[in-house]
Tab-separated table of C-alpha atoms in Angstrom:
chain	number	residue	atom	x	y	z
T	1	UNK	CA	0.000	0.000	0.000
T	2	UNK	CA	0.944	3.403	-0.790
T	3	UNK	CA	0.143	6.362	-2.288
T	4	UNK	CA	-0.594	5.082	-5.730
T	5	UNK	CA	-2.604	1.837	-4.096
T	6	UNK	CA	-5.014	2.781	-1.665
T	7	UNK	CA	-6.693	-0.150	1.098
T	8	UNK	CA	-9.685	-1.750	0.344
T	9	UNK	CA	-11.038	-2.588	3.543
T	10	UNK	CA	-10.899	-0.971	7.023
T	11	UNK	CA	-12.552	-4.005	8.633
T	12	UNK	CA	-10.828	-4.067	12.473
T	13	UNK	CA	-11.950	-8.492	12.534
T	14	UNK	CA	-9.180	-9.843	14.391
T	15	UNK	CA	-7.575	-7.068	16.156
T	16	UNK	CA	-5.697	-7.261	19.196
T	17	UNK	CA	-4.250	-4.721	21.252
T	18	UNK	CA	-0.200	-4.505	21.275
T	19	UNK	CA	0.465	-3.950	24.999
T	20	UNK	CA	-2.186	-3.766	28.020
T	21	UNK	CA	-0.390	-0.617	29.227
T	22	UNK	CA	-1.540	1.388	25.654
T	23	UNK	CA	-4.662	-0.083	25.531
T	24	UNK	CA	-5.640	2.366	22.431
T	25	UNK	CA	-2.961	0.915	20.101
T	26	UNK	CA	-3.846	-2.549	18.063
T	27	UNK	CA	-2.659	-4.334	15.130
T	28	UNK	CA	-3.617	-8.008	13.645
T	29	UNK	CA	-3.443	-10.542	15.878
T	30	UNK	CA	-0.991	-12.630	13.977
T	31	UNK	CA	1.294	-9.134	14.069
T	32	UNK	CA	0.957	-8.515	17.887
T	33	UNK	CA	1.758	-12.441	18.249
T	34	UNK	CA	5.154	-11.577	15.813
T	35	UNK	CA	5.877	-8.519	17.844
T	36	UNK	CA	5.416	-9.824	21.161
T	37	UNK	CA	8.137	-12.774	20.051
T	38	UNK	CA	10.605	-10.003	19.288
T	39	UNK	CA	9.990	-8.264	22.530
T	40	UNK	CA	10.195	-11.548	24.325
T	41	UNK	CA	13.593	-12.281	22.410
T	42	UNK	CA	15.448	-9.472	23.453
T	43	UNK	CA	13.891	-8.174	26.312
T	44	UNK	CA	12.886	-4.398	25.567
T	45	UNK	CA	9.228	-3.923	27.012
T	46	UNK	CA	10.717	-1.009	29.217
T	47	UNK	CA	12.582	0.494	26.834
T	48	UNK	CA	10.970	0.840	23.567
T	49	UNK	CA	7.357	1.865	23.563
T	50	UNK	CA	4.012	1.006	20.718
T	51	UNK	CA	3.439	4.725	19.519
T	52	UNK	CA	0.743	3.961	16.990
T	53	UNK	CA	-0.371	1.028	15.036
T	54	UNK	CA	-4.029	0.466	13.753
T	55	UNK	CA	-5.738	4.014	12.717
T	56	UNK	CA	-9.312	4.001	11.434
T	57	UNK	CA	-9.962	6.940	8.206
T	58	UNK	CA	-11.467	9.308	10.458
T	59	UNK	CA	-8.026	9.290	12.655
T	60	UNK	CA	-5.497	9.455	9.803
T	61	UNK	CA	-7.953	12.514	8.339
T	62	UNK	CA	-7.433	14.132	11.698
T	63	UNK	CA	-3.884	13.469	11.972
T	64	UNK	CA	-3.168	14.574	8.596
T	65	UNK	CA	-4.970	17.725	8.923
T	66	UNK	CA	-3.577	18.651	12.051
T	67	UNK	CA	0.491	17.865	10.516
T	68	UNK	CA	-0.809	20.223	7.441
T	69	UNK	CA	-2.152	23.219	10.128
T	70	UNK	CA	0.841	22.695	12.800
T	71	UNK	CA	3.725	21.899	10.919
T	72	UNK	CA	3.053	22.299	6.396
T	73	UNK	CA	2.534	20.717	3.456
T	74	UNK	CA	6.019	19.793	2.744
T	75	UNK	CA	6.431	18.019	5.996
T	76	UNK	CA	3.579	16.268	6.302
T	77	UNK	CA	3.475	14.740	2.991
T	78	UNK	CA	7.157	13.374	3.617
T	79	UNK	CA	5.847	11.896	6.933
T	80	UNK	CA	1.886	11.797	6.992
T	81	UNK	CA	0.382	9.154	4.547
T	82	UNK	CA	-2.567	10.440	2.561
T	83	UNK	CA	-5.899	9.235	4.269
T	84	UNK	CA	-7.007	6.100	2.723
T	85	UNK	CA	-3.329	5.161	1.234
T	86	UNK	CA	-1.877	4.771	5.064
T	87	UNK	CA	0.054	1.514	6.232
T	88	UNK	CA	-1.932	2.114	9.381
T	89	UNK	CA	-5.451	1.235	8.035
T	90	UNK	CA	-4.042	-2.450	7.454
T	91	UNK	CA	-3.507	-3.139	11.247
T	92	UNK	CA	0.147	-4.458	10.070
T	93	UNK	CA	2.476	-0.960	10.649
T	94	UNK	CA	3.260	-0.165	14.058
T	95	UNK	CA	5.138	3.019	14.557
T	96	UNK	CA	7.757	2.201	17.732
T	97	UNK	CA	9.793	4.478	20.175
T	98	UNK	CA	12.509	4.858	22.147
T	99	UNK	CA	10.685	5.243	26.471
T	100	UNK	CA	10.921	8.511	26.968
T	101	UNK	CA	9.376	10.767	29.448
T	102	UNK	CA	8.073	13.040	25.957
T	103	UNK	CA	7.347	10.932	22.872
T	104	UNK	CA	6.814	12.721	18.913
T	105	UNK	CA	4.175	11.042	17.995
T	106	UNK	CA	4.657	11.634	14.466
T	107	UNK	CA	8.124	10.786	14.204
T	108	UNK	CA	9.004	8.988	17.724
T	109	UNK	CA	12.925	8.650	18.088
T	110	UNK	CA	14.248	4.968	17.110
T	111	UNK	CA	17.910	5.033	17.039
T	112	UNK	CA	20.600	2.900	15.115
T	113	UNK	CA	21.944	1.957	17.845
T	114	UNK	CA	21.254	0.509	21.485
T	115	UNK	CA	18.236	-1.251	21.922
T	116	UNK	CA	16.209	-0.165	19.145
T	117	UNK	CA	18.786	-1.700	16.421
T	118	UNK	CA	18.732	-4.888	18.365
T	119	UNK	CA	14.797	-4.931	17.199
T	120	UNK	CA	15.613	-3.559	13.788
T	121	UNK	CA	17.975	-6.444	13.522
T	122	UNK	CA	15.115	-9.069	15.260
T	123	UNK	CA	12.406	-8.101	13.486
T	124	UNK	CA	13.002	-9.619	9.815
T	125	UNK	CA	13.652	-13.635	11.754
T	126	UNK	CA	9.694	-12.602	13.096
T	127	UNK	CA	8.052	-10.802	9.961
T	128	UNK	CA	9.036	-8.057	10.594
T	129	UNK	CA	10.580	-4.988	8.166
T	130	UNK	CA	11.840	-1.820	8.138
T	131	UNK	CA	9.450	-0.278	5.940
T	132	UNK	CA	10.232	3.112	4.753
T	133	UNK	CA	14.003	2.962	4.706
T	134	UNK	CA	16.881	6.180	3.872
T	135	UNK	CA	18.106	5.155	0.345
T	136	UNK	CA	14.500	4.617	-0.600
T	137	UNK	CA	12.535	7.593	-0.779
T	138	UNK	CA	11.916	7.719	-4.466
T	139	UNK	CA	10.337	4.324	-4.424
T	140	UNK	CA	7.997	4.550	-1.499
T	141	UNK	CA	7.259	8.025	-1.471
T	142	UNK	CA	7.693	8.497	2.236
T	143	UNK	CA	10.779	9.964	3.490
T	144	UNK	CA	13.392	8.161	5.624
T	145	UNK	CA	11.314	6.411	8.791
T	146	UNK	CA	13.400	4.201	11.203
T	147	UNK	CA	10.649	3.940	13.476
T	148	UNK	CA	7.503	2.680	10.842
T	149	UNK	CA	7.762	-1.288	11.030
T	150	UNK	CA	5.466	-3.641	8.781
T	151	UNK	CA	4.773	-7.195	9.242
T	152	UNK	CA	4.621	-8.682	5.806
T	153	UNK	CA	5.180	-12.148	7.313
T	154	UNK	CA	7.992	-14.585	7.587
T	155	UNK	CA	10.035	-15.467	5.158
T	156	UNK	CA	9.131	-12.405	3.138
T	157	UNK	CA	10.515	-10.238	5.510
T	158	UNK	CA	14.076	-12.158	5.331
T	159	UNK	CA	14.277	-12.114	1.834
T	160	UNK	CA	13.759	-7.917	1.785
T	161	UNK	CA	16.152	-8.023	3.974
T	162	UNK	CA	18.783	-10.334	2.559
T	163	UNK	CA	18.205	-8.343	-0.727
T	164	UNK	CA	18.208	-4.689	0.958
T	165	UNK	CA	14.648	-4.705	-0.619
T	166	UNK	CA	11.672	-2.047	-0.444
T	167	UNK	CA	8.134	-3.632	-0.387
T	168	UNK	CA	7.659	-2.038	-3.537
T	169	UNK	CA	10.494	-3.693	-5.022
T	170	UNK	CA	9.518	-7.049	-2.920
T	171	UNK	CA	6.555	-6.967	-4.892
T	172	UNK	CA	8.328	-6.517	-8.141
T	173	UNK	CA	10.916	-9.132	-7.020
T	174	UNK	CA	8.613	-11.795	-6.619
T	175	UNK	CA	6.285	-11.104	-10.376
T	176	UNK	CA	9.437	-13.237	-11.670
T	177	UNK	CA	8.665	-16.536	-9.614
T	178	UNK	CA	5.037	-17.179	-11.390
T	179	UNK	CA	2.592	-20.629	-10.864
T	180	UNK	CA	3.641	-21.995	-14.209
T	181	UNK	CA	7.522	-20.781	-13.973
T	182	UNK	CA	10.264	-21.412	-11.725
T	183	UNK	CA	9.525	-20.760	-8.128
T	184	UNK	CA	11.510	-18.878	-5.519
T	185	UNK	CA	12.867	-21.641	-3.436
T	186	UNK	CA	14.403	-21.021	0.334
T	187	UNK	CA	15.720	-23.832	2.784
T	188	UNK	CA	14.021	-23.293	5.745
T	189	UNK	CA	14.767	-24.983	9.481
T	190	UNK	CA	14.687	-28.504	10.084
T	191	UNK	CA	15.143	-29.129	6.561
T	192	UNK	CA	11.947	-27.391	5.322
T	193	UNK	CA	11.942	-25.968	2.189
T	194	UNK	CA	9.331	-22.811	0.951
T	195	UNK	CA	8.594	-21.764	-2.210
T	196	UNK	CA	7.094	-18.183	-3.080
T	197	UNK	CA	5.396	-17.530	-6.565
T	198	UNK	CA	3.220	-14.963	-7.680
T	199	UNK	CA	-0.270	-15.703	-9.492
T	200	UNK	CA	-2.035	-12.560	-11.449
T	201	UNK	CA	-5.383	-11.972	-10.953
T	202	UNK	CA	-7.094	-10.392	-14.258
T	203	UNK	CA	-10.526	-12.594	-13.563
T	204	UNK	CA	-12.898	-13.326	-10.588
T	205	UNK	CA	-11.791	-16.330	-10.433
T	206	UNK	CA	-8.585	-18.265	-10.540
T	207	UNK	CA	-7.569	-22.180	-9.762
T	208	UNK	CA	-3.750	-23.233	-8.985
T	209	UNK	CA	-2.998	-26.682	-7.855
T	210	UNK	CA	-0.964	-27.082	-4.492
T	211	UNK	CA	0.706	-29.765	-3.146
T	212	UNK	CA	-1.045	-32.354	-0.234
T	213	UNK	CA	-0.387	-32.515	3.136
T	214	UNK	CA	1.549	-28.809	2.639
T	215	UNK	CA	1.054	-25.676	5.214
T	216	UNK	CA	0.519	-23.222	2.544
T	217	UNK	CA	-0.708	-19.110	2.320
T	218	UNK	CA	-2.676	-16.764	0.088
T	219	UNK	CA	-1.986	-13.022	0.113
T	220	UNK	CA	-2.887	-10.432	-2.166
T	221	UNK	CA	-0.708	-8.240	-3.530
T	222	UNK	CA	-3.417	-5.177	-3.119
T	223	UNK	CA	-2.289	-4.566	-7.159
T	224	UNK	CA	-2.980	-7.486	-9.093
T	225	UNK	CA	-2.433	-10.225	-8.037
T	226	UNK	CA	-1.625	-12.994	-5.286
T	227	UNK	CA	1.788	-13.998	-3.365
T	228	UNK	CA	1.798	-18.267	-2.783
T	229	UNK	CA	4.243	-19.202	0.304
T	230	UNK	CA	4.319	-23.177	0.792
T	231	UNK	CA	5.863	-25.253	3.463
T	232	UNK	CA	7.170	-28.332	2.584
C-alpha cells in the first residue's frame, strides 16, 4: 500500500491490542503475536514503547490535517500518509519508540543503535521490516522512517532483507517466480523448504494446484495479483 494503491477494507476483525499498558494501540493478531516474540527475544518492554499502530480513516484525516495546520505541506506529505493510502489502516504498521518521558508522535525517536537496532535487527527472523528505509525515498514516497515497522510475514521479511529490498520492489521481485515458472525456493529450518510464486489476478476467479499434506498461504498483492508461500 501506498500512495498510488489505496486499502480496500478498514474491517478491524481480528484485532488485538499490542500492549495492556496502551490499551488504544492494536494491530492483527498474527502481528501482535510476531511482535510480542521479538519483545520476548530481546527483552525491551521497558525500553521501547508502541506509539501507533491500527488508525481508522477518520483518525489518519485528523492526523493529517492537524500535521498540514501545525507543521506544512512539505512536511507532512514526507511523513503523513494520505488518508485512505496509510500503512496504518491495514492493522500491520506499528510506529515504535525509544521510552521517553516526551514521545513525537509523528516521528518517535528509534535510534541505530542501542536497543532499538537490536529490534531492527530481530524483526526480519519474526516478519518483521523496516518499511520506509533512507536510500529509498523515491520508491515509497515516504521519506526516511526508522521507526515505521510492517509485518509482511515470515520469510518475506528475510528475503527484503537479505536483498536490501523495499516492499515495492519485494513486490516486483517476486512477479518473476510465477505458478507456471520457476519458483523462488528457500531452505528453511529442520530441513523445510518454501517456495514463493506470484499468481495474477485479471478474472474473478482463478484455480492453482498445491501440493497435499503442505502448510501453505494466500496473500494479495493489493495490485494485481496474489503472493503463494508453501511449506514443505
Amino acid at each position: 500500500m501506498n500512495a498510488h494503491y489505496p486499502v480496500h477494507s478498514h474491517s478491524i476483525e481480528g484485532f488485538s491490542i499490542v500492549d495492556a499498558k496502551y490499551p488504544d494501540v492494536r494491530m492483527k493478531r498474527n502481528a501482535v503475536n510476531a511482535l510480542q516474540c521479538i519483545f520476548d527475544k530481546i527483552g525491551c518492554t521497558d525500553q521501547i514503547v508502541a506509539v501507533s499502530g491500527h488508525r481508522s480513516l477518520a483518525e489518519q484525516v485528523e492526523i493529517y490535517n492537524g500535521s498540514m495546520r501545525d507543521n506544512g505541506r512539505s512536511f507532512t506529505e514526507k511523513y503523513v500518509a494520505l488518508p485512505n493510502h496509510s500503512e496504518h489502516h491495514t492493522g500491520l504498521a506499528i510506529d515504535l519508540g525509544l521510552k521517553q518521558e516526551v514521545i513525537d508522535f509523528i516521528r518517535p525517536e528509534f535510534p541505530y543503535d542501542g536497543i532499538c537496532n537490536k529490534f531492527r535487527k530481530t524483526a526480519p527472523y519474526y516478519g518483521f521490516v523496516e518499511r520506509y528505509q533512507s536510500d529509498k525515498e523515491d520508491i515509497t514516497g515516504i521519506a526516511h522512517e526508522p521507526w515505521h515497522f510492517r509485518y509482511v510475514g515470515h520469510p518475506h521479511s528475510e528475503v527484503m532483507d537479505k536483498e536490501h529490498l523495499s516492499f515495492e520492489e519485494y513486490i516486483e521481485y517476486i512477479r518473476n517466480f510465477t505458478y507456471n515458472k520457476e519458483h523462488l525456493r528457500i531452505s528453511g529450518n529442520a530441513g523445510k523448504e518454501i517456495e514463493i510464486f506470484f499468481v495474477p489476478c485479471h478474472t474473478e476467479r482463478v484455480e492453482i494446484t498445491i501440493p497435499e499434506h503442505s502448510i501453505y498461504q494466500v496473500s494479495g498483492n493489493n495490485v494485481d495479483g496474489f503472493i503463494v508461500t508453501i511449506l514443505r
